[in-house]
Amino acid sequence: MSIKTGIMGGTFDPIHYGHLLLAEECRSRLNIDRIVFVPTGSPPHKRNRRVTSAEDRYAMTLLATAGVLNYSVSRTEVDRRQPSHTVDTLREFIAGGVAPEDLFFITGLDAILDIATWVDYKLLPKLCTLVTACRPGYPVEGIEALPQEVRENLKLVEIPQFAISSTEIRERARGGRSIRFLVPHLVEIYIESNGLYK
Ligand code: NAP
């Protein structure tokens, strides 16, 4: 029997409830059996700012998903010495036995709208189904402007608006403001006890 696997890729600096909501909506709408969170190791698209260490981001992702049925976290990009390219991650899952027709790559709309800048992006639709979440009022014209091979492979899942970002959480933490209920409780404790984003 085939097992549908959803890869939820992200920098997760830090992971927050918006990421979890996105993964869960895609899981339930597309009947995905298991979600694997894949924190980036060295994200090539974030070279303009200092990113928190991969180990801290991996630890926070573990804490955020601990005990959630059918959720797990992969170290594949954290342990990779090269920059995190999605095409390599998909190939690793396929080499591990997941068929491309059972593999879903989940990410947000802004990331997908940039996909033509990703390494070997034309291969991605051959390796998986791309899934993106649209928040209310999303730019339909942006999707229409995507390369044809991406557009034809893309599944859109509408999710409720949850206007929170990792940037805002970092700024709140830096300014000593509360991040409670924006991130899972254990992630909040990890950020505070490790002095992240100060
Ligand atoms: P991120 O900032 O940690 O966010 C992960 C995803 O969560 C994003 O796509 C984002 O959507 C979504 N999200 C954030 N806040 C949300 C909210 N409140 N509600 C719903 N969704 C929310 O990760 P990222 O740095 O964008 O990276 C995303 C993935 O793209 C990673 O797997 C990365 O490796 C991959 N990527 C690959 C390449 C490459 O292969 N060369 C290049 C760039 C990125 P939005 O995108 O809409 O903000």
XYZ file of N, CA, C and O and ligand atoms in Angstrom:
840
model
N 0.847 -1.201 0.000
C 0.000 0.000 0.000
C 0.885 1.253 0.000
O 1.881 1.298 0.712
N 0.513 2.244 -0.792
C 1.348 3.448 -0.850
C 1.058 4.363 0.341
O -0.076 4.460 0.812
N 2.120 5.009 0.798
C 1.979 5.941 1.918
C 2.300 7.332 1.397
O 3.398 7.580 0.902
N 1.324 8.214 1.478
C 1.540 9.582 0.996
C 2.368 10.363 2.014
O 1.996 10.454 3.188
N 3.467 10.938 1.517
C 4.390 11.677 2.393
C 4.400 13.150 2.011
O 4.627 13.483 0.843
N 4.171 14.003 2.969
C 4.242 15.450 2.726
C 5.499 16.016 3.359
O 5.710 15.848 4.563
N 6.332 16.623 2.540
C 7.527 17.288 3.075
C 7.167 18.742 3.313
O 6.739 19.442 2.400
N 7.321 19.183 4.559
C 7.087 20.589 4.889
C 8.456 21.234 5.061
O 9.132 21.034 6.074
N 8.884 21.949 4.035
C 10.210 22.560 4.072
C 10.144 23.978 4.605
O 9.177 24.703 4.341
N 11.152 24.360 5.359
C 11.180 25.737 5.844
C 12.463 26.060 6.578
O 13.173 25.166 7.031
N 12.740 27.344 6.694
C 13.889 27.772 7.485
C 13.552 27.658 8.973
O 14.405 27.349 9.804
N 12.285 27.890 9.300
C 11.764 27.712 10.666
C 12.632 28.451 11.699
O 13.128 27.863 12.658
N 12.742 29.757 11.502
C 13.630 30.576 12.345
C 12.848 31.695 13.025
O 13.044 32.863 12.704
N 11.958 31.357 14.000
C 11.642 30.025 14.493
C 10.371 29.469 13.852
O 9.628 30.197 13.191
N 10.135 28.163 14.106
C 8.862 27.545 13.703
C 7.743 28.157 14.543
O 7.960 28.510 15.707
N 6.569 28.351 13.944
C 5.439 28.945 14.682
C 4.130 28.290 14.242
O 4.130 27.399 13.374
N 3.026 28.748 14.837
C 1.740 28.098 14.569
C 1.275 28.264 13.123
O 0.495 27.462 12.630
N 1.753 29.292 12.419
C 1.402 29.438 10.997
C 1.937 28.265 10.187
O 1.255 27.732 9.306
N 3.174 27.838 10.486
C 3.770 26.690 9.788
C 2.975 25.411 10.083
O 2.713 24.604 9.191
N 2.594 25.258 11.371
C 1.891 24.033 11.769
C 0.496 23.987 11.147
O 0.041 22.939 10.674
N -0.147 25.143 11.100
C -1.478 25.226 10.483
C -1.405 24.884 8.989
O -2.233 24.132 8.462
N -0.380 25.422 8.340
C -0.184 25.152 6.902
C 0.000 23.649 6.656
O -0.655 23.049 5.792
N 0.858 23.025 7.437
C 1.107 21.587 7.262
C -0.162 20.785 7.520
O -0.505 19.868 6.758
N -0.863 21.142 8.571
C -2.034 20.351 8.959
C -3.180 20.504 7.951
O -3.866 19.531 7.626
N -3.386 21.718 7.445
C -4.451 21.906 6.448
C -4.148 21.085 5.195
O -5.038 20.447 4.631
N -2.892 21.105 4.773
C -2.521 20.340 3.569
C -2.660 18.843 3.834
O -3.159 18.092 2.999
N -2.225 18.400 5.025
C -2.339 16.973 5.370
C -3.799 16.521 5.298
O -4.130 15.533 4.654
N -4.680 17.291 5.936
C -6.056 16.818 6.023
C -6.785 16.961 4.686
O -7.543 16.092 4.306
N -6.527 18.022 3.947
C -7.250 18.211 2.675
C -6.813 17.212 1.612
O -7.598 16.810 0.768
N -5.545 16.840 1.611
C -5.020 15.965 0.553
C -4.853 14.519 1.028
O -4.255 13.704 0.330
N -5.371 14.223 2.217
C -5.270 12.859 2.778
C -3.833 12.353 2.786
O -3.561 11.212 2.388
N -2.932 13.198 3.206
C -1.517 12.805 3.309
C -1.353 11.991 4.603
O -1.940 12.330 5.633
N -0.596 10.903 4.511
C -0.477 10.002 5.668
C 0.507 10.510 6.710
O 0.297 10.322 7.906
N 1.621 11.072 6.247
C 2.613 11.536 7.226
C 3.260 12.830 6.732
O 3.437 13.031 5.522
N 3.559 13.690 7.695
C 4.217 14.958 7.379
C 5.630 14.912 7.953
O 5.812 14.610 9.139
N 6.596 15.198 7.098
C 7.986 15.265 7.561
C 8.448 16.720 7.436
O 8.497 17.271 6.327
N 8.749 17.332 8.568
C 9.293 18.693 8.556
C 10.774 18.606 8.216
O 11.502 17.800 8.798
N 11.196 19.440 7.276
C 12.603 19.427 6.853
C 13.174 20.838 7.028
O 13.078 21.678 6.115
N 13.766 21.119 8.207
C 14.403 22.436 8.376
C 15.596 22.556 7.422
O 16.344 21.591 7.249
N 15.744 23.726 6.843
C 16.890 23.928 5.945
C 18.182 23.920 6.763
O 18.195 24.312 7.934
N 19.258 23.479 6.129
C 20.565 23.542 6.776
C 21.148 24.912 6.506
O 21.048 25.840 7.321
N 21.689 25.070 5.309
C 22.228 26.348 4.896
C 21.342 26.870 3.765
O 21.493 26.467 2.619
N 20.344 27.728 4.110
C 19.379 28.142 3.086
C 19.979 29.119 2.075
O 20.407 30.210 2.465
N 20.053 28.759 0.794
C 20.714 29.615 -0.190
C 19.988 30.942 -0.393
O 20.600 31.933 -0.782
N 18.672 30.977 -0.072
C 17.888 32.184 -0.330
C 17.897 33.141 0.857
O 17.203 34.148 0.833
N 18.663 32.835 1.921
C 18.685 33.721 3.098
C 20.080 34.263 3.340
O 20.484 34.479 4.474
N 20.840 34.429 2.259
C 22.237 34.851 2.453
C 22.342 36.288 2.936
O 23.368 36.717 3.405
N 21.223 37.062 2.802
C 21.282 38.478 3.172
C 21.088 38.716 4.672
O 21.143 39.833 5.139
N 20.843 37.642 5.430
C 20.736 37.847 6.879
C 21.309 36.640 7.614
O 21.397 35.549 7.057
N 21.686 36.871 8.881
C 22.249 35.800 9.682
C 21.108 34.897 10.143
O 20.137 35.355 10.743
N 21.221 33.621 9.830
C 20.173 32.675 10.213
C 20.639 31.946 11.474
O 21.823 31.638 11.623
N 19.706 31.692 12.383
C 20.013 30.936 13.606
C 20.579 29.565 13.231
O 20.222 29.016 12.183
N 21.436 29.005 14.092
C 22.108 27.750 13.739
C 21.090 26.664 13.372
O 19.974 26.625 13.913
N 21.512 25.804 12.455
C 20.621 24.724 11.994
C 20.224 23.834 13.164
O 19.085 23.371 13.239
N 21.151 23.624 14.115
C 20.823 22.745 15.257
C 19.726 23.367 16.125
O 18.830 22.661 16.596
N 19.793 24.679 16.355
C 18.729 25.326 17.141
C 17.390 25.245 16.403
O 16.348 24.969 16.999
N 17.411 25.482 15.099
C 16.144 25.451 14.338
C 15.590 24.028 14.271
O 14.380 23.808 14.337
N 16.503 23.059 14.170
C 16.075 21.654 14.180
C 15.456 21.306 15.545
O 14.384 20.694 15.608
N 16.120 21.726 16.629
C 15.619 21.421 17.974
C 14.227 22.036 18.176
O 13.319 21.384 18.715
N 14.038 23.282 17.717
C 12.724 23.928 17.894
C 11.643 23.208 17.082
O 10.494 23.086 17.520
N 12.033 22.704 15.905
C 11.060 21.989 15.064
C 10.662 20.668 15.732
O 9.489 20.277 15.717
N 11.655 20.010 16.350
C 11.351 18.777 17.106
C 10.375 19.082 18.246
O 9.396 18.364 18.439
N 10.671 20.139 18.998
C 9.818 20.485 20.144
C 8.397 20.840 19.688
O 7.421 20.507 20.351
N 8.298 21.516 18.549
C 6.981 21.964 18.061
C 6.106 20.801 17.615
O 4.875 20.903 17.638
N 6.726 19.703 17.203
C 5.953 18.594 16.621
C 5.940 17.359 17.519
O 5.321 16.354 17.163
N 6.625 17.461 18.671
C 6.735 16.288 19.559
C 5.352 15.779 19.934
O 4.481 16.553 20.342
N 5.152 14.504 19.769
C 3.900 13.875 20.190
C 2.752 14.054 19.219
O 1.645 13.583 19.484
N 2.971 14.739 18.097
C 1.878 14.908 17.122
C 1.865 13.687 16.204
O 2.869 13.380 15.563
N 0.727 13.030 16.172
C 0.601 11.785 15.404
C 0.946 12.014 13.925
O 0.451 12.972 13.315
N 1.778 11.163 13.393
C 2.164 11.178 11.976
C 3.010 12.384 11.554
O 3.118 12.671 10.368
N 3.547 13.100 12.530
C 4.483 14.186 12.232
C 5.886 13.751 12.665
O 6.047 13.145 13.724
N 6.881 14.091 11.855
C 8.259 13.833 12.255
C 9.142 14.935 11.682
O 8.674 15.795 10.919
N 10.416 14.909 12.054
C 11.366 15.926 11.594
C 12.573 15.213 11.004
O 13.073 14.245 11.574
N 13.024 15.681 9.869
C 14.180 15.064 9.207
C 15.416 15.951 9.372
O 15.331 17.178 9.294
N 16.571 15.290 9.536
C 17.843 16.022 9.625
C 18.507 16.131 8.258
O 19.642 16.613 8.167
N 17.847 15.697 7.211
C 18.553 15.549 5.935
C 19.241 16.830 5.465
O 20.382 16.792 5.023
N 18.574 17.991 5.586
C 19.219 19.234 5.121
C 20.168 19.790 6.180
O 21.171 20.423 5.841
N 19.852 19.528 7.458
C 20.732 19.999 8.544
C 22.098 19.327 8.427
O 23.138 19.955 8.647
N 22.105 18.057 8.063
C 23.362 17.300 8.000
C 24.090 17.454 6.663
O 25.232 17.020 6.535
N 23.427 18.049 5.696
C 24.044 18.189 4.365
C 25.102 19.292 4.407
O 24.845 20.353 4.964
N 26.238 19.036 3.840
C 27.295 20.061 3.884
C 27.042 21.160 2.849
O 27.447 22.293 3.030
N 26.344 20.804 1.782
C 26.077 21.779 0.720
C 24.825 22.607 1.070
O 24.061 22.213 1.940
N 24.590 23.704 0.340
C 23.368 24.487 0.556
C 22.119 23.625 0.362
O 22.144 22.635 -0.361
N 21.030 24.024 1.051
C 19.782 23.248 1.012
C 19.032 23.509 -0.285
O 18.427 24.571 -0.439
N 19.068 22.554 -1.195
C 18.275 22.664 -2.414
C 17.182 21.609 -2.374
O 17.446 20.427 -2.134
N 15.963 22.059 -2.616
C 14.810 21.162 -2.504
C 14.942 19.956 -3.424
O 14.543 18.846 -3.062
N 15.513 20.145 -4.600
C 15.629 19.037 -5.548
C 16.424 17.879 -4.930
O 16.085 16.700 -5.120
N 17.467 18.190 -4.158
C 18.283 17.133 -3.533
C 17.477 16.406 -2.453
O 17.570 15.189 -2.297
N 16.685 17.171 -1.718
C 15.864 16.573 -0.648
C 14.832 15.613 -1.242
O 14.642 14.500 -0.752
N 14.185 16.046 -2.315
C 13.189 15.166 -2.953
C 13.857 13.890 -3.453
O 13.335 12.789 -3.273
N 15.024 14.034 -4.046
C 15.741 12.843 -4.549
C 16.076 11.896 -3.397
O 16.011 10.683 -3.556
N 16.432 12.454 -2.244
C 16.763 11.591 -1.093
C 15.536 10.810 -0.626
O 15.626 9.628 -0.311
N 14.391 11.458 -0.585
C 13.172 10.742 -0.168
C 12.817 9.650 -1.177
O 12.406 8.555 -0.800
N 13.015 9.935 -2.453
C 12.707 8.934 -3.488
C 13.697 7.771 -3.379
O 13.307 6.601 -3.431
N 14.964 8.110 -3.150
C 15.970 7.039 -2.970
C 15.632 6.208 -1.734
O 15.948 5.012 -1.676
N 14.972 6.808 -0.762
C 14.580 6.094 0.455
C 13.322 5.271 0.287
O 12.849 4.656 1.251
N 12.728 5.292 -0.926
C 11.602 4.391 -1.193
C 10.256 5.053 -1.397
O 9.257 4.356 -1.604
N 10.177 6.391 -1.347
C 8.882 7.056 -1.574
C 8.716 7.278 -3.081
O 9.605 7.857 -3.724
N 7.613 6.833 -3.634
C 7.371 7.029 -5.068
C 7.018 8.499 -5.335
O 6.321 9.113 -4.511
N 7.464 9.061 -6.461
C 7.149 10.472 -6.734
C 5.650 10.782 -6.670
O 5.263 11.859 -6.218
N 4.810 9.817 -7.083
C 3.361 10.097 -7.041
C 2.814 10.147 -5.608
O 1.695 10.599 -5.378
N 3.620 9.675 -4.639
C 3.196 9.726 -3.231
C 3.913 10.825 -2.454
O 3.794 10.906 -1.232
N 4.690 11.627 -3.173
C 5.498 12.639 -2.499
C 4.926 14.042 -2.770
O 4.659 14.403 -3.921
N 4.747 14.809 -1.702
C 4.169 16.159 -1.796
C 5.138 17.127 -1.137
O 5.614 16.868 -0.032
N 5.440 18.228 -1.817
C 6.280 19.250 -1.196
C 5.374 20.432 -0.853
O 4.775 21.052 -1.736
N 5.283 20.722 0.446
C 4.353 21.746 0.939
C 5.120 23.016 1.263
O 6.110 22.972 1.997
N 4.646 24.110 0.734
C 5.262 25.373 1.142
C 4.292 26.526 0.888
O 3.224 26.329 0.330
N 4.670 27.699 1.348
C 3.781 28.852 1.226
C 3.839 29.473 -0.158
O 4.702 29.155 -0.974
N 2.906 30.387 -0.396
C 2.780 30.963 -1.737
C 3.975 31.836 -2.127
O 4.445 31.779 -3.263
N 4.481 32.628 -1.177
C 5.608 33.506 -1.527
C 6.791 32.679 -2.015
O 7.476 33.052 -2.969
N 7.025 31.560 -1.338
C 8.135 30.684 -1.751
C 7.877 30.141 -3.156
O 8.772 30.163 -4.015
N 6.668 29.704 -3.405
C 6.354 29.121 -4.723
C 6.466 30.180 -5.829
O 6.919 29.887 -6.937
N 6.079 31.407 -5.509
C 6.136 32.457 -6.538
C 7.577 32.764 -6.956
O 7.822 33.345 -7.998
N 8.518 32.321 -6.124
C 9.955 32.512 -6.408
C 10.592 31.276 -7.024
O 11.810 31.242 -7.207
N 9.812 30.276 -7.312
C 10.371 28.946 -7.587
C 11.297 28.927 -8.809
O 12.217 28.109 -8.878
N 11.059 29.846 -9.741
C 11.898 29.840 -10.947
C 13.353 30.203 -10.625
O 14.233 30.049 -11.475
N 13.614 30.665 -9.398
C 15.003 30.970 -8.993
C 15.655 29.757 -8.305
O 16.833 29.797 -7.980
N 14.900 28.691 -8.045
C 15.432 27.539 -7.318
C 16.252 26.658 -8.267
O 15.949 26.571 -9.464
N 17.235 26.000 -7.701
C 18.080 25.097 -8.492
C 17.215 23.983 -9.104
O 16.408 23.365 -8.404
N 17.372 23.764 -10.409
C 16.683 22.669 -11.121
C 15.165 22.671 -10.889
O 14.555 21.612 -10.749
N 14.563 23.852 -10.842
C 13.136 23.900 -10.488
C 12.255 23.129 -11.468
O 11.211 22.612 -11.108
N 12.723 23.016 -12.720
C 11.890 22.311 -13.706
C 11.771 20.820 -13.387
O 10.864 20.143 -13.866
N 12.730 20.319 -12.608
C 12.667 18.890 -12.234
C 11.656 18.638 -11.123
O 11.155 17.518 -10.970
N 11.376 19.665 -10.317
C 10.563 19.452 -9.107
C 9.196 18.820 -9.423
O 8.801 17.868 -8.752
N 8.474 19.297 -10.468
C 7.167 18.687 -10.744
C 7.265 17.222 -11.158
O 6.264 16.498 -11.102
N 8.440 16.783 -11.584
C 8.600 15.363 -11.955
C 8.856 14.501 -10.712
O 8.657 13.291 -10.736
N 9.331 15.144 -9.647
C 9.729 14.392 -8.450
C 8.640 14.357 -7.380
O 8.704 13.545 -6.453
N 7.664 15.269 -7.478
C 6.642 15.355 -6.423
C 5.457 16.158 -6.942
O 5.512 16.707 -8.039
N 4.424 16.231 -6.113
C 3.352 17.206 -6.338
C 3.674 18.408 -5.462
O 3.971 18.247 -4.271
N 3.640 19.585 -6.046
C 3.881 20.807 -5.269
C 2.554 21.259 -4.654
O 1.525 21.282 -5.335
N 2.600 21.577 -3.384
C 1.384 22.015 -2.688
C 1.652 23.382 -2.091
O 2.668 23.570 -1.410
N 0.760 24.312 -2.350
C 0.958 25.621 -1.719
C -0.324 26.103 -1.074
O -1.420 25.766 -1.511
N -0.153 26.856 -0.019
C -1.298 27.341 0.722
C -1.589 28.775 0.332
O -0.684 29.595 0.227
N -2.850 29.033 0.079
C -3.263 30.385 -0.266
C -4.034 30.965 0.895
O -4.989 30.353 1.373
N -3.589 32.128 1.316
C -4.340 32.814 2.356
C -5.359 33.703 1.654
O -5.165 34.043 0.486
N -6.477 34.089 2.331
C -7.505 34.900 1.670
C -6.892 36.126 0.988
O -5.999 36.765 1.530
N -7.349 36.403 -0.255
C -6.859 37.563 -0.990
C -5.537 37.330 -1.696
O -4.866 38.266 -2.111
N -5.173 36.065 -1.880
C -3.877 35.764 -2.498
C -3.857 36.230 -3.956
O -4.905 36.318 -4.611
N -2.665 36.552 -4.492
C -2.577 37.091 -5.860
C -2.700 35.989 -6.926
O -1.737 35.291 -7.223
N -3.894 35.862 -7.480
C -4.162 34.840 -8.492
C -3.235 35.045 -9.696
O -2.728 34.090 -10.289
N -2.974 36.329 -10.009
C -2.146 36.614 -11.203
C -0.724 36.088 -11.037
O -0.072 35.710 -12.008
N -0.249 36.044 -9.782
C 1.085 35.492 -9.525
C 1.131 34.018 -9.888
O 2.109 33.550 -10.484
N 0.091 33.293 -9.565
C 0.043 31.859 -9.884
C -0.050 31.680 -11.396
O 0.612 30.816 -11.977
N -0.846 32.528 -12.036
C -0.989 32.417 -13.493
C 0.328 32.691 -14.216
O 0.555 32.195 -15.319
N 1.208 33.461 -13.576
C 2.488 33.814 -14.210
C 3.581 32.762 -13.963
O 4.690 32.894 -14.478
N 3.269 31.739 -13.173
C 4.283 30.706 -12.895
C 4.604 29.924 -14.168
O 3.753 29.810 -15.067
N 5.824 29.345 -14.265
C 6.138 28.515 -15.423
C 5.094 27.394 -15.566
O 4.623 26.858 -14.557
N 4.780 27.062 -16.820
C 3.686 26.123 -17.084
C 3.847 24.781 -16.350
O 2.894 24.246 -15.777
N 5.087 24.248 -16.350
C 5.275 22.921 -15.728
C 4.997 22.963 -14.231
O 4.561 21.975 -13.643
N 5.227 24.128 -13.603
C 4.935 24.279 -12.175
C 3.428 24.428 -11.979
O 2.811 23.753 -11.150
N 2.827 25.300 -12.782
C 1.388 25.583 -12.648
C 0.562 24.310 -12.808
O -0.372 24.048 -12.059
N 0.940 23.490 -13.769
C 0.147 22.286 -14.052
C 0.249 21.244 -12.941
O -0.618 20.396 -12.793
N 1.336 21.323 -12.175
C 1.586 20.315 -11.128
C 1.106 20.777 -9.758
O 1.016 19.992 -8.816
N 0.771 22.076 -9.654
C 0.554 22.703 -8.344
C -0.840 22.433 -7.783
O -1.836 22.569 -8.490
N -0.892 22.050 -6.501
C -2.187 21.947 -5.815
C -2.309 23.121 -4.850
O -1.383 23.390 -4.077
N -3.440 23.801 -4.904
C -3.665 24.952 -4.019
C -4.586 24.546 -2.878
O -5.623 23.934 -3.109
N -4.187 24.893 -1.679
C -5.017 24.617 -0.510
C -5.281 25.953 0.166
O -4.337 26.668 0.507
N -6.555 26.284 0.313
C -6.862 27.558 0.981
C -6.790 27.372 2.485
O -7.317 26.395 3.021
N -6.111 28.298 3.154
C -6.002 28.213 4.615
C -6.479 29.529 5.227
O -6.444 30.568 4.572
N -6.922 29.473 6.497
C -7.350 30.716 7.146
C -6.171 31.669 7.300
O -5.020 31.228 7.391
N -6.469 32.936 7.326
C -5.416 33.944 7.523
C -4.886 33.851 8.947
O -5.661 33.853 9.897
N -3.617 33.699 9.105
C -3.005 33.712 10.434
C -1.760 34.565 10.273
O -0.696 34.080 9.912
N -1.940 35.869 10.492
C -0.916 36.841 10.103
C 0.227 36.886 11.098
O 0.357 37.829 11.892
N 1.052 35.860 11.080
C 2.218 35.819 11.958
C 3.397 35.356 11.118
O 3.241 34.566 10.196
N 4.557 35.898 11.409
C 5.732 35.510 10.642
C 6.900 35.280 11.594
O 6.923 35.793 12.717
N 7.879 34.533 11.120
C 9.092 34.316 11.919
C 9.770 35.648 12.195
O 10.329 35.871 13.278
N 9.735 36.559 11.209
C 10.366 37.875 11.389
C 9.754 38.589 12.588
O 10.469 39.123 13.446
N 8.415 38.567 12.663
C 7.775 39.269 13.777
C 8.126 38.618 15.118
O 8.360 39.314 16.120
N 8.206 37.298 15.134
C 8.537 36.612 16.392
C 9.967 36.966 16.822
O 10.221 37.236 18.001
N 10.889 37.016 15.853
C 12.269 37.391 16.209
C 12.298 38.813 16.778
O 12.985 39.093 17.761
N 11.522 39.709 16.143
C 11.522 41.103 16.618
C 10.918 41.216 18.020
O 11.400 41.946 18.871
N 9.855 40.460 18.242
C 9.240 40.472 19.577
C 10.226 39.958 20.617
O 10.374 40.549 21.683
N 10.886 38.843 20.297
C 11.833 38.251 21.254
C 12.967 39.238 21.535
O 13.382 39.418 22.690
N 13.429 39.892 20.468
C 14.529 40.864 20.627
C 14.098 42.007 21.545
O 14.854 42.481 22.369
N 12.830 42.434 21.393
C 12.338 43.570 22.175
C 11.766 43.168 23.524
O 11.176 43.997 24.220
N 11.865 41.886 23.887
C 11.357 41.439 25.184
C 9.842 41.347 25.237
O 9.257 41.303 26.323
N 9.182 41.323 24.056
C 7.715 41.209 24.050
C 7.304 39.747 24.040
O 8.068 38.874 23.643
N 6.077 39.501 24.424
C 5.605 38.117 24.546
C 5.479 37.441 23.178
O 5.021 38.050 22.206
N 5.885 36.171 23.132
C 5.645 35.364 21.928
C 4.726 34.178 22.272
O 4.552 33.274 21.479
N 4.153 34.252 23.475
C 3.260 33.178 23.923
C 2.052 33.067 22.992
O 1.518 34.070 22.540
N 1.650 31.871 22.670
C 0.519 31.535 21.791
C 0.788 31.809 20.310
O -0.072 31.631 19.468
N 1.986 32.302 20.014
C 2.387 32.433 18.603
C 3.235 31.234 18.200
O 3.255 30.836 17.035
N 3.958 30.716 19.189
C 4.772 29.507 18.972
C 4.352 28.491 20.032
O 3.841 28.871 21.096
N 4.578 27.191 19.770
C 4.266 26.199 20.801
C 5.044 26.501 22.085
O 6.162 27.054 22.034
N 4.460 26.108 23.226
C 5.020 26.467 24.534
C 6.488 26.046 24.671
O 7.325 26.816 25.160
N 6.813 24.822 24.216
C 8.194 24.345 24.373
C 9.165 25.159 23.510
O 10.334 25.322 23.854
N 8.680 25.664 22.389
C 9.526 26.508 21.522
C 9.772 27.847 22.227
O 10.891 28.378 22.226
N 8.737 28.374 22.856
C 8.879 29.625 23.618
C 9.946 29.453 24.709
O 10.849 30.296 24.855
N 9.873 28.338 25.424
C 10.845 28.094 26.500
C 12.254 27.954 25.914
O 13.228 28.491 26.457
N 12.366 27.252 24.784
C 13.687 27.055 24.154
C 14.288 28.410 23.761
O 15.465 28.673 23.999
N 13.469 29.269 23.163
C 13.962 30.589 22.725
C 14.437 31.389 23.937
O 15.527 31.967 23.939
N 13.615 31.366 24.991
C 13.973 32.154 26.183
C 15.211 31.591 26.863
O 16.142 32.326 27.201
N 15.253 30.269 27.037
C 16.365 29.722 27.834
C 17.676 29.730 27.073
O 18.739 29.680 27.680
N 17.618 29.811 25.741
C 18.861 29.871 24.963
C 19.195 31.293 24.510
O 20.167 31.500 23.769
N 18.374 32.243 24.930
C 18.639 33.645 24.595
C 18.656 33.902 23.097
O 19.400 34.780 22.626
N 17.834 33.169 22.346
C 17.815 33.376 20.890
C 17.175 34.724 20.562
O 16.311 35.216 21.267
N 17.641 35.317 19.494
C 17.084 36.554 18.912
C 17.308 37.789 19.779
O 16.671 38.814 19.581
N 18.208 37.705 20.761
C 18.484 38.882 21.585
C 19.452 39.792 20.854
O 20.334 39.315 20.154
P 10.015 29.683 6.159
O 10.216 31.144 6.055
O 10.444 29.001 7.407
O 8.492 29.362 5.891
C 8.059 28.074 5.515
C 6.739 28.232 4.823
O 5.731 28.549 5.781
C 6.813 29.400 3.850
O 6.592 28.905 2.564
C 5.768 30.367 4.344
O 4.886 30.902 3.355
C 4.896 29.548 5.248
N 4.340 30.410 6.293
C 5.027 31.272 7.071
N 4.179 31.917 7.903
C 2.936 31.464 7.624
C 1.637 31.759 8.141
N 1.436 32.655 9.114
N 0.578 31.105 7.617
C 0.773 30.194 6.620
N 1.968 29.893 6.071
C 3.045 30.503 6.582
O 10.762 28.909 4.951
P 11.406 29.489 3.599
O 12.743 30.019 3.926
O 10.397 30.351 2.898
O 11.644 28.141 2.760
C 10.547 27.388 2.268
C 11.084 26.172 1.508
O 11.515 26.560 0.207
C 12.288 25.480 2.177
O 12.127 24.087 2.117
C 13.447 25.912 1.298
O 14.539 24.969 1.249
C 12.759 25.961 -0.047
N 13.575 26.752 -0.985
C 14.414 26.077 -1.830
C 15.251 26.775 -2.702
C 16.139 25.995 -3.626
O 15.946 24.786 -3.781
N 17.107 26.607 -4.230
C 15.220 28.177 -2.704
C 14.349 28.842 -1.833
C 13.537 28.125 -0.961
P 5.309 32.097 2.373
O 6.296 31.519 1.440
O 4.008 32.472 1.711
O 5.865 33.169 3.260
